[in-house]
Each structure stands twice: as structure tokens, then as C-alpha cells.
Coordinates of C-alpha atoms in Angstrom, one line a residue:
X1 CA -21.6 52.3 -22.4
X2 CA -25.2 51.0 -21.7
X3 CA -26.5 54.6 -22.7
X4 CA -24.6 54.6 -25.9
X5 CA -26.3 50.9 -26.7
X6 CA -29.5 52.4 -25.5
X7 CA -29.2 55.3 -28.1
X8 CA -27.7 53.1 -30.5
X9 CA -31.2 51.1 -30.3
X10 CA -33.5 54.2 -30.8
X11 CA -32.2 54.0 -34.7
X12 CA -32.5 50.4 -35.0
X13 CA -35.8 48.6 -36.0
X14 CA -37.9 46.7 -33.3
X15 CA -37.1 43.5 -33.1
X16 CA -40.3 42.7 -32.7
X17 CA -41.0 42.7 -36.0
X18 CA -40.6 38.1 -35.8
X19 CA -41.6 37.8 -32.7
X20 CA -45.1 36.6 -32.8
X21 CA -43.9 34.2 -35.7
X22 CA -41.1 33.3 -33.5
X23 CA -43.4 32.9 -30.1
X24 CA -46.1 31.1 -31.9
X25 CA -43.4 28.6 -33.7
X26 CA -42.4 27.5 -30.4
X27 CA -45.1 27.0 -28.5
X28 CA -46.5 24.5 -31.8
X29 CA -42.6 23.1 -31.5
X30 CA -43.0 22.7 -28.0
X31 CA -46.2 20.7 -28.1
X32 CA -45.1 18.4 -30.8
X33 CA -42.6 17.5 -28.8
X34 CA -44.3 17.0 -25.8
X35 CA -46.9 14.6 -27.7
X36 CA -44.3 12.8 -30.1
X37 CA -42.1 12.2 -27.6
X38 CA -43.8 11.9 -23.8
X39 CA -47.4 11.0 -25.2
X40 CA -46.6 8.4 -28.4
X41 CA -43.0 7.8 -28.2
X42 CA -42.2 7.0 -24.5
X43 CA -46.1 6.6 -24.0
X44 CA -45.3 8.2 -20.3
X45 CA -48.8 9.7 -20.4
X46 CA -51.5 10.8 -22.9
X47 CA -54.0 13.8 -23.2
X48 CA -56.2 12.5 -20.5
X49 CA -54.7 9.3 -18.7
X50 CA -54.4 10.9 -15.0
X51 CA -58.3 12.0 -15.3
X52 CA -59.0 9.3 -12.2
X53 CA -57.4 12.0 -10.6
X54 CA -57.9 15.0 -12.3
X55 CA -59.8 18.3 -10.5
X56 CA -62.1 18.6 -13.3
X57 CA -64.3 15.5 -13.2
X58 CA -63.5 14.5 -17.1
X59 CA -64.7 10.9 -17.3
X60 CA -61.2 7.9 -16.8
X61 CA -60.1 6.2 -19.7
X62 CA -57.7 3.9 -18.6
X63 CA -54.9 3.8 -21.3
X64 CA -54.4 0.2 -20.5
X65 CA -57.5 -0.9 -21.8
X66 CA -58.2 -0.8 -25.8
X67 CA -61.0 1.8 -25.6
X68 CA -59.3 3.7 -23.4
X69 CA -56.0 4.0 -25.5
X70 CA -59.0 5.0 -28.3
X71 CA -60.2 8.1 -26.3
X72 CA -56.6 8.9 -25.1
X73 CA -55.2 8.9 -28.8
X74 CA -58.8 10.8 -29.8
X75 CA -57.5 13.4 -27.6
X76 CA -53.8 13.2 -28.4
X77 CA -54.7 13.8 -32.2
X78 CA -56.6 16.9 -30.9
X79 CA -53.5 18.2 -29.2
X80 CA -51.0 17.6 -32.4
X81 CA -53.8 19.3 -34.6
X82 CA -53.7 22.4 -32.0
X83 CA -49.7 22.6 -32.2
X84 CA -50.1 21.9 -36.2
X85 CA -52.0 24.9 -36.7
X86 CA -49.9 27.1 -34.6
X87 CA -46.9 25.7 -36.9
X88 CA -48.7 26.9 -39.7
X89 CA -49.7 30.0 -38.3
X90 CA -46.4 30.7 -37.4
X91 CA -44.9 29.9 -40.5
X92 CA -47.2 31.9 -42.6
X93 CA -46.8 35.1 -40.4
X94 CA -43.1 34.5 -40.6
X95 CA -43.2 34.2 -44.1
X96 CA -45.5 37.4 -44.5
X97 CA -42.8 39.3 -43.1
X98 CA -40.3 38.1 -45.0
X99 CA -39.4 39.8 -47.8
X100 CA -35.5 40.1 -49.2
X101 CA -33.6 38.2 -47.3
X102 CA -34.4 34.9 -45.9
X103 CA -31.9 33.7 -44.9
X104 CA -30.8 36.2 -42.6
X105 CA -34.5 35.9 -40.8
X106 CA -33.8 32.2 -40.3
X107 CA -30.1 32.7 -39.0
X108 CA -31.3 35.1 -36.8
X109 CA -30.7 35.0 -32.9
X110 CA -33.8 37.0 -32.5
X111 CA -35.9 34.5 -34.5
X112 CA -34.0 32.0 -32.3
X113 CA -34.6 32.9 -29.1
X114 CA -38.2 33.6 -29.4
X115 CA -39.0 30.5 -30.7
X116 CA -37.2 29.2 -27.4
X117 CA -39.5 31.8 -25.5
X118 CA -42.6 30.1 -27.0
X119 CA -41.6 26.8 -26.2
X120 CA -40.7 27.5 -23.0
X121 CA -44.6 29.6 -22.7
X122 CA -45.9 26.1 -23.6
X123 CA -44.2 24.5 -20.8
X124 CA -45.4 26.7 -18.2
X125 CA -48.6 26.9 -19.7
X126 CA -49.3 23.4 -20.0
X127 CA -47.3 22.8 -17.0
X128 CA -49.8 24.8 -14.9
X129 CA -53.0 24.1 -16.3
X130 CA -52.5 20.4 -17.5
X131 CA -50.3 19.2 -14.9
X132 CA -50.9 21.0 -11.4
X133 CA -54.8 22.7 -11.8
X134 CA -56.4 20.4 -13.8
X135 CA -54.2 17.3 -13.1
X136 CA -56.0 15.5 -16.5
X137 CA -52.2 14.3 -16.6
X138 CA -48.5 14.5 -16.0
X139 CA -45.1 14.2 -17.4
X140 CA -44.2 10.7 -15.7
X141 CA -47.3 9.0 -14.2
X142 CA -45.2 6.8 -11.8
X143 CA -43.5 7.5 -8.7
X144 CA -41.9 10.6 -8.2
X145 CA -44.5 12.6 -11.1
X146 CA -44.4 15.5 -8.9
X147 CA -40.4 15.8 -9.1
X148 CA -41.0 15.5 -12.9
X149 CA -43.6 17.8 -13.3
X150 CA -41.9 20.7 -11.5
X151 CA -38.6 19.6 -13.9
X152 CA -40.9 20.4 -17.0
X153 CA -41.7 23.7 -15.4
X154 CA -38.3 24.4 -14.7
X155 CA -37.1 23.6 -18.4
X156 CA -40.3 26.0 -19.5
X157 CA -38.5 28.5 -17.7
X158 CA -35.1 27.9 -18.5
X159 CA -36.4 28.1 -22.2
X160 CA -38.1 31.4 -21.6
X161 CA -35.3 32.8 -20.0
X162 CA -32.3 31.9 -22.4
X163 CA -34.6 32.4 -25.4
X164 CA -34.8 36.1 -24.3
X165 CA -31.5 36.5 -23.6
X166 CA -30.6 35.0 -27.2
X167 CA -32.8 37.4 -28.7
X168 CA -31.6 40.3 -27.1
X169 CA -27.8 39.4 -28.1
X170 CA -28.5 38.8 -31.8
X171 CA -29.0 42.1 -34.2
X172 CA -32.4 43.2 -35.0
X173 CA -33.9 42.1 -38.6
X174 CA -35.6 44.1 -41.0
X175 CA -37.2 41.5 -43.1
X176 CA -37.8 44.2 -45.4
X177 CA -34.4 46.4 -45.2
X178 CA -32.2 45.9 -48.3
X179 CA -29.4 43.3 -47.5
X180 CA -25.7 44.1 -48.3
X181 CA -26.0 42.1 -51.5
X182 CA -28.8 44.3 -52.8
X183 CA -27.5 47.5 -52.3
X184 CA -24.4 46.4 -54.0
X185 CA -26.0 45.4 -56.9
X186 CA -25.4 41.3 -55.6
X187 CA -28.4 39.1 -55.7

């Protein structure tokens, strides 16, 4: 059975045809939701508020204090402008490749689960460098920020791993095959 999907797949075209789109959605997704929600929303850290004990030596600016909060948000905006260009990057490649039938591209598991692969690439990545080598900040300053920093890796992973396995469940897409409809003579 596997060899008959295998040979069935040699016909089919490469799903990779969304799946930079799809990876660089998600890791801008991820990262606006990382700052809306941990940095402004809960305010459980910002870009730099652990930099008293960071590895790096970036100068402290205490988030409790008004010019602190200034340099933190400074650096917050940064972030957000990072994970707004990705967005827009994304988009526009996805929308390059898009050609007949849109909303099959945006339905698609593949689509799907590589935008969960990308968000999940962001939480390792910014689990790793932010979090554990640098230490510039963490997911939960307070007691316990280890627990919750090795959680955030752990849903980085999870998202990695079930956005591949929902990609490799849903049916490749041609953005630029013909769809049903068109051959038919539907719009």
C-alpha cells in the first residue's frame, strides 16, 4: 500500500509549491502573537526586560520605570515590524502563486500545516536564542520562567510536528492546475 502512494505521488505536483508562503506566514503569525499577547496584552515580558540578566551585556531597562517601558516598547515595535514584513512577504509570495483557484489554496491542509510549521520554527527559534542563549527575556518573568520557557519550546515543537503531519495528509495544490469548474466550462 505505501508503494502504491509512493508511486501515486511521483505524478502528483510538489507540494512544495506554498510552502515558503506557508512557513514564512507562520513564523510572522507566530511572532504577532507572541508580542500582542505575552509582550502588550498580558505585559509578561517585553523585547528586552530580562537584559539584567541577559548573556549578552545589552544595557537594563527596567520596564517598571517610564523610560524603561519607552526602550522596551522601542524594541517591541521593532519586533511587530519584523513579523509585519514577514506577513507581507508571505502573503505576496502566496499570492504570486496563486493563480485559478483561491480558494482551494486557502482551504488547503498543505497551506495549513505549514503555516503551523512556521509558527512552531518561531518558537524554537526564539525560544533558543531569546529565551535560553541570550536570556534578553522570557515567556513569564516570575517564578517558575524556566517551566514556562521550556512549555513554549514544547508548543514550538508540537506546532512543527502536527503542521507537517497536516500537510502531508491534505492533497497537493497546483495553484496553477485548472480546477474542476474550469475544465467544465464553470467559473
Amino acid at each position: 500500500m505505501a508503494t502504491v502512494e509512493g508511486e501515486a505521488r511521483v505524478g502528483i505536483s510538489r507540494p512544495g509549491s506554498i510552502r515558503l508562503p506557508g512557513i514564512v506566514l507562520g513564523v510572522g503569525l507566530g511572532g504577532f502573537v507572541d508580542g500582542i499577547l505575552l509582550h502588550q496584552v498580558l505585559q509578561w515580558h517585553h523585547m528586552l526586560s530580562s537584559t539584567d540578566t541577559d548573556n549578552v551585556g545589552v544595557p537594563y531597562y527596567n520596564p517598571d520605570t517610564v523610560s524603561g517601558l519607552e526602550m522596551n516598547t522601542v524594541w517591541d515595535g521593532l519586533f511587530h515590524t519584523v513579523c509585519w514584513l514577514a506577513v507581507l512577504f508571505g502573503l505576496a509570495v502566496l499570492y504570486s502563486r496563486v493563480t485559478h483557484d483561491r480558494r482551494r489554496v486557502w482551504t488547503s491542509r498543505v497551506l495549513w500545516g505549514w503555516v503551523l510549521v512556521g509558527w512552531g520554527v518561531f518558537n524554537l527559534v526564539e525560544g533558543v536564542v531569546d529565551h535560553h542563549i541570550l536570556g534578553i527575556h522570557h515567556v513569564y518573568a516570575g517564578d517558575g520562567r524556566l517551566w514556562w520557557d521550556i512549555g513554549f519550546l514544547v508548543l514550538g515543537a508540537l506546532l512543527v510536528a502536527g503542521g507537517y503531519l497536516l500537510q502531508r495528509g491534505g492533497r497537493p495544490v497546483d495553484p496553477g492546475a485548472p480546477t474542476a469548474g474550469h475544465e467544465h466550462g464553470r467559473a
